[in-house]
Structures are given as structure tokens and as C-alpha cells.
Amino acid sequence: AQSVAQPEDQVNVAEGNPLTVKCTYSVSGNPYLFWYVQYPNRGLQFLLKYITGDNLVKGSYGFEAEFNKSQTSFHLKKPSALVSDSALYFCAVRDESGGYQKVTFGTGTKLQVIP
Amino acid sequence: ETGVTQSPTHLIKTRGQQVTLRCSSQSGHNTVSWYQQALGQGPQFIFQYYREEENGRGNFPPRFSGLQFPNYSSELNVNALELDDSALYLCASSRGPDYEQYFGPGTRLTVT
């Protein structure tokens, strides 16, 4: 069975510092990995995805993520955090078995950027 | 904001009743997924429809059922409502099963 783990419920970082939000996954086949963000009182928004190709994926708002197959990780990163980045971040994995899809989201990590 | 709309915004039902939630997908999208998000939790995958056929399902009982119409809009039906069904129900559309999803604002269901 596939699974996604976000080991940190909350990450605090000072504005201007680099940030990392961690995600590890488990799937039976090749993973399709996604990051989504949920701002207060707003819906989930797509940030970036990894399907194949370069291990470093660039997305919206200056975010990027590094796919590491050996560590089964897909950590979200940003070189310099902004206060406006404060939100809830979800990692998700899509798997397919016999043409049947299943999507699993992590429990979310709350990012707090401190001015 | 995405082009995904959901109705109604809020809904209050009594245990044992049935409910239908609706979703209009973004233009050009042929895939719709439904999720249940309890307070403080990540979205839980209910099922996915691709070109009017169910092509994915999570660990939800058969009383959760759905439809996708020729215009790719979708319905989620829940029968015999239970108190634990109280949650935010999210609809997401995409260009295909392999693509990123665009989420609607959700329907808040309260079962009393």
C-alpha cells in the first residue's frame, strides 16, 4: 500500500532564511509526486510535481523540490523564506496499479515564517 | 482562483439521510477526483473519474458513490450518512490522471 509521511507538524523559519519541508513516500511502482499549499481560508493550490526527469523540480512562488529515489524523499525547499509563505503544505503521491489510480496525501506541515 | 466550482458551500444533514454534492471542472479538464478532509487532516482520496468512468478509489465504503457527466462535471453521493462523515469535501479536476489537480473551494458537510 502506498503512503506519504510528513514527519513535521510545524516548521518555523526566520524570514530570509532557507526553508525545507520534508516528505517521504512509499509506492509499489514509479512515483508521481506533488506538493500543494493551502493558505488560510483558501483552497488547495498546486505548487510543483515530479513525474520523471531531473531530480530537482522548480515550481510556483520560488519553491523547488528534490526527488531522491534512494531515500524515497521529495523535500520541498526555498532559498529565502517570505512571511507570505506561511501556510499549510501537503505532499501527495499518485500510484497506478492495473490502470487504477490512487492518490495519497500527507497529513500536512504548517510553515510559519517569522518576520 | 481555479475554475473549479462546487455546490453547495455548506450543508447540514441528519444521520441516515442521503446527500449529493456537485462539482464543475475547469475548462479543458477530463478528470475529476473527490476528497474528504477532516479538520486538521490531509485530504483523503475517495475516488477519481476519467472520461465518465471510475478509474480510482480510496478506502471508502460503497455508500460513497459518484458520477461524471459528458461535460466532465461530477457528483458525489453519500448514502446513510454517519456523524463521522462531517468534513470538508473537495473536488479537484485535471487534464488527465497523470496531471496536477486544481481544487475547488469545497463543500462543508455537517451531519447531526
PDB file of C-alpha atoms in Angstrom:
ATOM      1  CA  ALA A   1       0.000   0.000   0.000  1.00  0.00           C
ATOM      2  CA  GLN A   2       1.261   3.442  -0.815  1.00  0.00           C
ATOM      3  CA  SER A   3       1.884   6.024   1.874  1.00  0.00           C
ATOM      4  CA  VAL A   4       3.209   9.520   2.407  1.00  0.00           C
ATOM      5  CA  ALA A   5       4.850  10.814   5.562  1.00  0.00           C
ATOM      6  CA  GLN A   6       5.386  14.406   6.561  1.00  0.00           C
ATOM      7  CA  PRO A   7       7.311  13.990   9.798  1.00  0.00           C
ATOM      8  CA  GLU A   8       6.998  17.590  10.999  1.00  0.00           C
ATOM      9  CA  ASP A   9       3.645  19.017  12.029  1.00  0.00           C
ATOM     10  CA  GLN A  10       5.134  22.513  12.019  1.00  0.00           C
ATOM     11  CA  VAL A  11       8.270  24.181  10.700  1.00  0.00           C
ATOM     12  CA  ASN A  12       9.354  27.607  11.918  1.00  0.00           C
ATOM     13  CA  VAL A  13      11.868  29.648   9.932  1.00  0.00           C
ATOM     14  CA  ALA A  14      13.017  33.243  10.021  1.00  0.00           C
ATOM     15  CA  GLU A  15      12.215  35.451   7.053  1.00  0.00           C
ATOM     16  CA  GLY A  16      15.081  35.404   4.559  1.00  0.00           C
ATOM     17  CA  ASN A  17      16.386  32.038   5.709  1.00  0.00           C
ATOM     18  CA  PRO A  18      16.184  28.899   3.584  1.00  0.00           C
ATOM     19  CA  LEU A  19      13.332  26.540   4.331  1.00  0.00           C
ATOM     20  CA  THR A  20      12.806  22.796   3.952  1.00  0.00           C
ATOM     21  CA  VAL A  21       9.572  20.883   4.392  1.00  0.00           C
ATOM     22  CA  LYS A  22      10.138  17.136   4.459  1.00  0.00           C
ATOM     23  CA  CYS A  23       8.246  14.366   2.705  1.00  0.00           C
ATOM     24  CA  THR A  24       8.940  10.666   2.320  1.00  0.00           C
ATOM     25  CA  TYR A  25       6.847   8.218   0.364  1.00  0.00           C
ATOM     26  CA  SER A  26       6.247   4.562  -0.342  1.00  0.00           C
ATOM     27  CA  VAL A  27       4.771   3.238  -3.592  1.00  0.00           C
ATOM     28  CA  SER A  28       4.907  -0.026  -5.471  1.00  0.00           C
ATOM     29  CA  GLY A  29       5.694   1.474  -8.862  1.00  0.00           C
ATOM     30  CA  ASN A  30       7.178   4.684 -10.200  1.00  0.00           C
ATOM     31  CA  PRO A  31       6.001   7.608  -8.101  1.00  0.00           C
ATOM     32  CA  TYR A  32       4.218  10.685  -9.311  1.00  0.00           C
ATOM     33  CA  LEU A  33       4.876  13.244  -6.564  1.00  0.00           C
ATOM     34  CA  PHE A  34       3.199  16.566  -5.887  1.00  0.00           C
ATOM     35  CA  TRP A  35       3.307  19.464  -3.467  1.00  0.00           C
ATOM     36  CA  TYR A  36       0.227  21.536  -2.708  1.00  0.00           C
ATOM     37  CA  VAL A  37      -0.237  24.573  -0.468  1.00  0.00           C
ATOM     38  CA  GLN A  38      -3.294  25.638   1.490  1.00  0.00           C
ATOM     39  CA  TYR A  39      -3.421  29.256   2.573  1.00  0.00           C
ATOM     40  CA  PRO A  40      -5.820  30.279   5.369  1.00  0.00           C
ATOM     41  CA  ASN A  41      -9.402  30.430   4.113  1.00  0.00           C
ATOM     42  CA  ARG A  42      -8.316  29.471   0.602  1.00  0.00           C
ATOM     43  CA  GLY A  43      -8.367  26.257  -1.352  1.00  0.00           C
ATOM     44  CA  LEU A  44      -5.526  23.885  -2.087  1.00  0.00           C
ATOM     45  CA  GLN A  45      -3.144  25.135  -4.760  1.00  0.00           C
ATOM     46  CA  PHE A  46      -0.692  23.162  -6.866  1.00  0.00           C
ATOM     47  CA  LEU A  47       2.983  24.074  -6.322  1.00  0.00           C
ATOM     48  CA  LEU A  48       5.041  21.561  -8.271  1.00  0.00           C
ATOM     49  CA  LYS A  49       5.314  17.963  -9.402  1.00  0.00           C
ATOM     50  CA  TYR A  50       7.813  15.247 -10.209  1.00  0.00           C
ATOM     51  CA  ILE A  51       6.990  12.602 -12.776  1.00  0.00           C
ATOM     52  CA  THR A  52      10.282  11.843 -14.454  1.00  0.00           C
ATOM     53  CA  GLY A  53      13.474  13.603 -15.473  1.00  0.00           C
ATOM     54  CA  ASP A  54      15.596  15.975 -13.404  1.00  0.00           C
ATOM     55  CA  ASN A  55      15.607  15.277  -9.717  1.00  0.00           C
ATOM     56  CA  LEU A  56      15.341  18.992  -8.924  1.00  0.00           C
ATOM     57  CA  VAL A  57      11.925  20.316  -9.803  1.00  0.00           C
ATOM     58  CA  LYS A  58      11.072  24.017  -9.857  1.00  0.00           C
ATOM     59  CA  GLY A  59       7.583  25.271  -9.133  1.00  0.00           C
ATOM     60  CA  SER A  60       5.487  28.288  -8.275  1.00  0.00           C
ATOM     61  CA  TYR A  61       6.465  31.157  -5.942  1.00  0.00           C
ATOM     62  CA  GLY A  62      10.172  30.243  -5.996  1.00  0.00           C
ATOM     63  CA  PHE A  63       9.690  26.796  -4.483  1.00  0.00           C
ATOM     64  CA  GLU A  64      11.596  23.743  -5.612  1.00  0.00           C
ATOM     65  CA  ALA A  65      11.716  20.110  -4.573  1.00  0.00           C
ATOM     66  CA  GLU A  66      14.370  17.457  -4.722  1.00  0.00           C
ATOM     67  CA  PHE A  67      13.455  13.904  -5.646  1.00  0.00           C
ATOM     68  CA  ASN A  68      15.712  11.303  -4.045  1.00  0.00           C
ATOM     69  CA  LYS A  69      14.886   7.783  -5.153  1.00  0.00           C
ATOM     70  CA  SER A  70      17.261   6.002  -2.803  1.00  0.00           C
ATOM     71  CA  GLN A  71      15.882   7.828   0.222  1.00  0.00           C
ATOM     72  CA  THR A  72      12.302   7.828  -1.158  1.00  0.00           C
ATOM     73  CA  SER A  73      12.073  11.502  -0.325  1.00  0.00           C
ATOM     74  CA  PHE A  74      10.664  14.582  -2.024  1.00  0.00           C
ATOM     75  CA  HIS A  75      11.548  17.530   0.195  1.00  0.00           C
ATOM     76  CA  LEU A  76      10.196  21.000  -0.566  1.00  0.00           C
ATOM     77  CA  LYS A  77      12.692  23.838  -0.450  1.00  0.00           C
ATOM     78  CA  LYS A  78      13.000  27.562  -0.926  1.00  0.00           C
ATOM     79  CA  PRO A  79      16.260  29.547  -0.725  1.00  0.00           C
ATOM     80  CA  SER A  80      14.768  32.557   1.058  1.00  0.00           C
ATOM     81  CA  ALA A  81      11.504  32.382   3.016  1.00  0.00           C
ATOM     82  CA  LEU A  82       8.869  35.120   2.917  1.00  0.00           C
ATOM     83  CA  VAL A  83       6.270  35.850   5.585  1.00  0.00           C
ATOM     84  CA  SER A  84       3.649  35.296   2.884  1.00  0.00           C
ATOM     85  CA  ASP A  85       4.865  31.672   2.546  1.00  0.00           C
ATOM     86  CA  SER A  86       3.240  30.888   5.888  1.00  0.00           C
ATOM     87  CA  ALA A  87       0.649  28.232   5.095  1.00  0.00           C
ATOM     88  CA  LEU A  88      -0.131  24.525   5.287  1.00  0.00           C
ATOM     89  CA  TYR A  89       1.853  22.359   2.876  1.00  0.00           C
ATOM     90  CA  PHE A  90       0.821  18.923   1.661  1.00  0.00           C
ATOM     91  CA  CYS A  91       2.883  16.311  -0.120  1.00  0.00           C
ATOM     92  CA  ALA A  92       0.977  13.819  -2.301  1.00  0.00           C
ATOM     93  CA  VAL A  93       1.814  10.707  -4.271  1.00  0.00           C
ATOM     94  CA  ARG A  94      -0.099   9.153  -7.129  1.00  0.00           C
ATOM     95  CA  ASP A  95       0.240   5.484  -7.880  1.00  0.00           C
ATOM     96  CA  GLU A  96      -1.304   3.324 -10.543  1.00  0.00           C
ATOM     97  CA  SER A  97      -1.962  -0.376 -10.465  1.00  0.00           C
ATOM     98  CA  GLY A  98      -3.607  -2.105 -13.408  1.00  0.00           C
ATOM     99  CA  GLY A  99      -4.788   1.236 -14.735  1.00  0.00           C
ATOM    100  CA  TYR A 100      -6.455   2.078 -11.439  1.00  0.00           C
ATOM    101  CA  GLN A 101      -5.393   5.294  -9.747  1.00  0.00           C
ATOM    102  CA  LYS A 102      -4.867   6.074  -6.120  1.00  0.00           C
ATOM    103  CA  VAL A 103      -3.748   9.378  -4.634  1.00  0.00           C
ATOM    104  CA  THR A 104      -2.453   9.709  -1.104  1.00  0.00           C
ATOM    105  CA  PHE A 105      -1.865  12.981   0.703  1.00  0.00           C
ATOM    106  CA  GLY A 106       0.332  13.505   3.714  1.00  0.00           C
ATOM    107  CA  THR A 107      -1.020  14.952   6.934  1.00  0.00           C
ATOM    108  CA  GLY A 108       0.398  18.376   6.173  1.00  0.00           C
ATOM    109  CA  THR A 109       3.115  20.606   7.591  1.00  0.00           C
ATOM    110  CA  LYS A 110       2.353  24.059   8.869  1.00  0.00           C
ATOM    111  CA  LEU A 111       5.041  26.508   7.816  1.00  0.00           C
ATOM    112  CA  GLN A 112       5.430  29.588   9.984  1.00  0.00           C
ATOM    113  CA  VAL A 113       7.789  32.276   8.654  1.00  0.00           C
ATOM    114  CA  ILE A 114       8.768  34.673  11.408  1.00  0.00           C
ATOM    115  CA  PRO A 115       9.425  38.315  10.473  1.00  0.00           C
TER     116      PRO A 115
ATOM    117  CA  GLU B   1      -8.530  31.007  -8.050  1.00  0.00           C
ATOM    118  CA  THR B   2      -9.088  27.853 -10.089  1.00  0.00           C
ATOM    119  CA  GLY B   3     -12.011  27.356 -12.439  1.00  0.00           C
ATOM    120  CA  VAL B   4     -13.359  24.507 -10.301  1.00  0.00           C
ATOM    121  CA  THR B   5     -16.656  25.264  -8.607  1.00  0.00           C
ATOM    122  CA  GLN B   6     -18.556  23.271  -6.003  1.00  0.00           C
ATOM    123  CA  SER B   7     -22.076  23.444  -4.661  1.00  0.00           C
ATOM    124  CA  PRO B   8     -23.428  23.866  -2.143  1.00  0.00           C
ATOM    125  CA  THR B   9     -20.915  25.719   0.034  1.00  0.00           C
ATOM    126  CA  HIS B  10     -22.348  24.413   3.277  1.00  0.00           C
ATOM    127  CA  LEU B  11     -24.806  21.672   4.072  1.00  0.00           C
ATOM    128  CA  ILE B  12     -26.373  20.308   7.236  1.00  0.00           C
ATOM    129  CA  LYS B  13     -27.897  16.827   7.180  1.00  0.00           C
ATOM    130  CA  THR B  14     -29.244  14.364   9.696  1.00  0.00           C
ATOM    131  CA  ARG B  15     -27.746  10.949  10.322  1.00  0.00           C
ATOM    132  CA  GLY B  16     -29.196   8.368   7.942  1.00  0.00           C
ATOM    133  CA  GLN B  17     -30.045  10.861   5.218  1.00  0.00           C
ATOM    134  CA  GLN B  18     -28.518  10.987   1.749  1.00  0.00           C
ATOM    135  CA  VAL B  19     -26.599  13.872   0.198  1.00  0.00           C
ATOM    136  CA  THR B  20     -25.419  14.881  -3.272  1.00  0.00           C
ATOM    137  CA  LEU B  21     -22.524  17.245  -3.791  1.00  0.00           C
ATOM    138  CA  ARG B  22     -21.715  18.796  -7.154  1.00  0.00           C
ATOM    139  CA  CYS B  23     -18.562  19.879  -8.919  1.00  0.00           C
ATOM    140  CA  SER B  24     -17.885  21.678 -12.184  1.00  0.00           C
ATOM    141  CA  SER B  25     -14.439  21.001 -13.557  1.00  0.00           C
ATOM    142  CA  GLN B  26     -12.088  23.535 -15.066  1.00  0.00           C
ATOM    143  CA  SER B  27     -12.392  24.039 -18.812  1.00  0.00           C
ATOM    144  CA  GLY B  28     -10.293  21.505 -20.735  1.00  0.00           C
ATOM    145  CA  HIS B  29     -10.145  19.029 -17.849  1.00  0.00           C
ATOM    146  CA  ASN B  30     -11.492  15.481 -18.237  1.00  0.00           C
ATOM    147  CA  THR B  31     -10.610  14.054 -14.839  1.00  0.00           C
ATOM    148  CA  VAL B  32     -12.290  14.727 -11.511  1.00  0.00           C
ATOM    149  CA  SER B  33     -11.235  13.489  -8.087  1.00  0.00           C
ATOM    150  CA  TRP B  34     -13.102  13.741  -4.799  1.00  0.00           C
ATOM    151  CA  TYR B  35     -11.521  14.027  -1.366  1.00  0.00           C
ATOM    152  CA  GLN B  36     -12.717  14.142   2.225  1.00  0.00           C
ATOM    153  CA  GLN B  37     -10.762  16.464   4.512  1.00  0.00           C
ATOM    154  CA  ALA B  38     -11.438  16.287   8.224  1.00  0.00           C
ATOM    155  CA  LEU B  39     -10.374  19.182  10.397  1.00  0.00           C
ATOM    156  CA  GLY B  40      -6.608  19.259  10.840  1.00  0.00           C
ATOM    157  CA  GLN B  41      -6.054  16.348   8.457  1.00  0.00           C
ATOM    158  CA  GLY B  42      -4.832  15.898   4.909  1.00  0.00           C
ATOM    159  CA  PRO B  43      -7.324  15.184   2.127  1.00  0.00           C
ATOM    160  CA  GLN B  44      -8.384  11.539   1.908  1.00  0.00           C
ATOM    161  CA  PHE B  45      -8.900  10.226  -1.619  1.00  0.00           C
ATOM    162  CA  ILE B  46     -12.451   8.988  -2.211  1.00  0.00           C
ATOM    163  CA  PHE B  47     -12.418   8.255  -5.956  1.00  0.00           C
ATOM    164  CA  GLN B  48     -11.462   9.552  -9.368  1.00  0.00           C
ATOM    165  CA  TYR B  49     -13.385   9.726 -12.642  1.00  0.00           C
ATOM    166  CA  TYR B  50     -11.714   9.899 -16.015  1.00  0.00           C
ATOM    167  CA  ARG B  51     -13.870  10.405 -19.101  1.00  0.00           C
ATOM    168  CA  GLU B  52     -17.018   9.326 -17.241  1.00  0.00           C
ATOM    169  CA  GLU B  53     -15.538   6.103 -15.845  1.00  0.00           C
ATOM    170  CA  GLU B  54     -14.336   5.495 -12.303  1.00  0.00           C
ATOM    171  CA  ASN B  55     -10.608   4.824 -12.577  1.00  0.00           C
ATOM    172  CA  GLY B  56      -9.512   5.029  -8.977  1.00  0.00           C
ATOM    173  CA  ARG B  57     -10.899   4.584  -5.492  1.00  0.00           C
ATOM    174  CA  GLY B  58      -9.652   5.024  -1.948  1.00  0.00           C
ATOM    175  CA  ASN B  59     -10.700   3.192   1.193  1.00  0.00           C
ATOM    176  CA  PHE B  60     -14.267   4.414   1.369  1.00  0.00           C
ATOM    177  CA  PRO B  61     -17.351   2.194   1.678  1.00  0.00           C
ATOM    178  CA  PRO B  62     -19.787   1.681  -1.232  1.00  0.00           C
ATOM    179  CA  ARG B  63     -22.244   4.171   0.251  1.00  0.00           C
ATOM    180  CA  PHE B  64     -19.878   6.772  -1.241  1.00  0.00           C
ATOM    181  CA  SER B  65     -20.643   6.787  -4.949  1.00  0.00           C
ATOM    182  CA  GLY B  66     -20.175   9.155  -7.838  1.00  0.00           C
ATOM    183  CA  LEU B  67     -20.890  10.114 -11.386  1.00  0.00           C
ATOM    184  CA  GLN B  68     -19.141  12.051 -14.092  1.00  0.00           C
ATOM    185  CA  PHE B  69     -21.187  13.606 -16.861  1.00  0.00           C
ATOM    186  CA  PRO B  70     -20.334  14.125 -20.549  1.00  0.00           C
ATOM    187  CA  ASN B  71     -19.324  17.737 -19.813  1.00  0.00           C
ATOM    188  CA  TYR B  72     -16.949  16.285 -17.151  1.00  0.00           C
ATOM    189  CA  SER B  73     -18.797  17.787 -14.218  1.00  0.00           C
ATOM    190  CA  SER B  74     -19.284  15.363 -11.357  1.00  0.00           C
ATOM    191  CA  GLU B  75     -21.431  14.384  -8.394  1.00  0.00           C
ATOM    192  CA  LEU B  76     -20.554  12.754  -5.120  1.00  0.00           C
ATOM    193  CA  ASN B  77     -23.382  10.868  -3.425  1.00  0.00           C
ATOM    194  CA  VAL B  78     -23.259   9.673   0.141  1.00  0.00           C
ATOM    195  CA  ASN B  79     -25.997   7.393   1.464  1.00  0.00           C
ATOM    196  CA  ALA B  80     -26.893   6.567   5.059  1.00  0.00           C
ATOM    197  CA  LEU B  81     -24.951   9.490   6.464  1.00  0.00           C
ATOM    198  CA  GLU B  82     -22.986   8.964   9.651  1.00  0.00           C
ATOM    199  CA  LEU B  83     -21.728  11.534  12.124  1.00  0.00           C
ATOM    200  CA  ASP B  84     -18.129  10.809  11.024  1.00  0.00           C
ATOM    201  CA  ASP B  85     -18.992  11.920   7.501  1.00  0.00           C
ATOM    202  CA  SER B  86     -18.885  15.502   8.744  1.00  0.00           C
ATOM    203  CA  ALA B  87     -15.971  17.048   6.863  1.00  0.00           C
ATOM    204  CA  LEU B  88     -14.913  19.324   4.036  1.00  0.00           C
ATOM    205  CA  TYR B  89     -15.441  17.609   0.684  1.00  0.00           C
ATOM    206  CA  LEU B  90     -13.048  18.722  -2.007  1.00  0.00           C
ATOM    207  CA  CYS B  91     -13.332  18.263  -5.727  1.00  0.00           C
ATOM    208  CA  ALA B  92     -10.289  18.545  -7.981  1.00  0.00           C
ATOM    209  CA  SER B  93     -10.038  18.467 -11.756  1.00  0.00           C
ATOM    210  CA  SER B  94      -7.080  17.843 -14.033  1.00  0.00           C
ATOM    211  CA  ARG B  95      -6.173  17.435 -17.696  1.00  0.00           C
ATOM    212  CA  GLY B  96      -5.759  13.724 -17.118  1.00  0.00           C
ATOM    213  CA  PRO B  97      -4.931  11.235 -14.357  1.00  0.00           C
ATOM    214  CA  ASP B  98      -1.201  11.989 -14.611  1.00  0.00           C
ATOM    215  CA  TYR B  99      -1.519  15.724 -14.226  1.00  0.00           C
ATOM    216  CA  GLU B 100      -1.628  18.120 -11.304  1.00  0.00           C
ATOM    217  CA  GLN B 101      -5.028  18.759  -9.780  1.00  0.00           C
ATOM    218  CA  TYR B 102      -6.863  22.032  -9.388  1.00  0.00           C
ATOM    219  CA  PHE B 103      -9.073  22.163  -6.345  1.00  0.00           C
ATOM    220  CA  GLY B 104     -12.418  23.753  -5.750  1.00  0.00           C
ATOM    221  CA  PRO B 105     -13.240  25.609  -2.534  1.00  0.00           C
ATOM    222  CA  GLY B 106     -15.031  22.618  -1.032  1.00  0.00           C
ATOM    223  CA  THR B 107     -18.395  21.798   0.484  1.00  0.00           C
ATOM    224  CA  ARG B 108     -18.612  21.778   4.269  1.00  0.00           C
ATOM    225  CA  LEU B 109     -20.927  18.928   5.314  1.00  0.00           C
ATOM    226  CA  THR B 110     -22.190  18.700   8.862  1.00  0.00           C
ATOM    227  CA  VAL B 111     -24.080  15.588   9.948  1.00  0.00           C
ATOM    228  CA  THR B 112     -26.113  15.889  13.153  1.00  0.00           C
TER     229      THR B 112
END
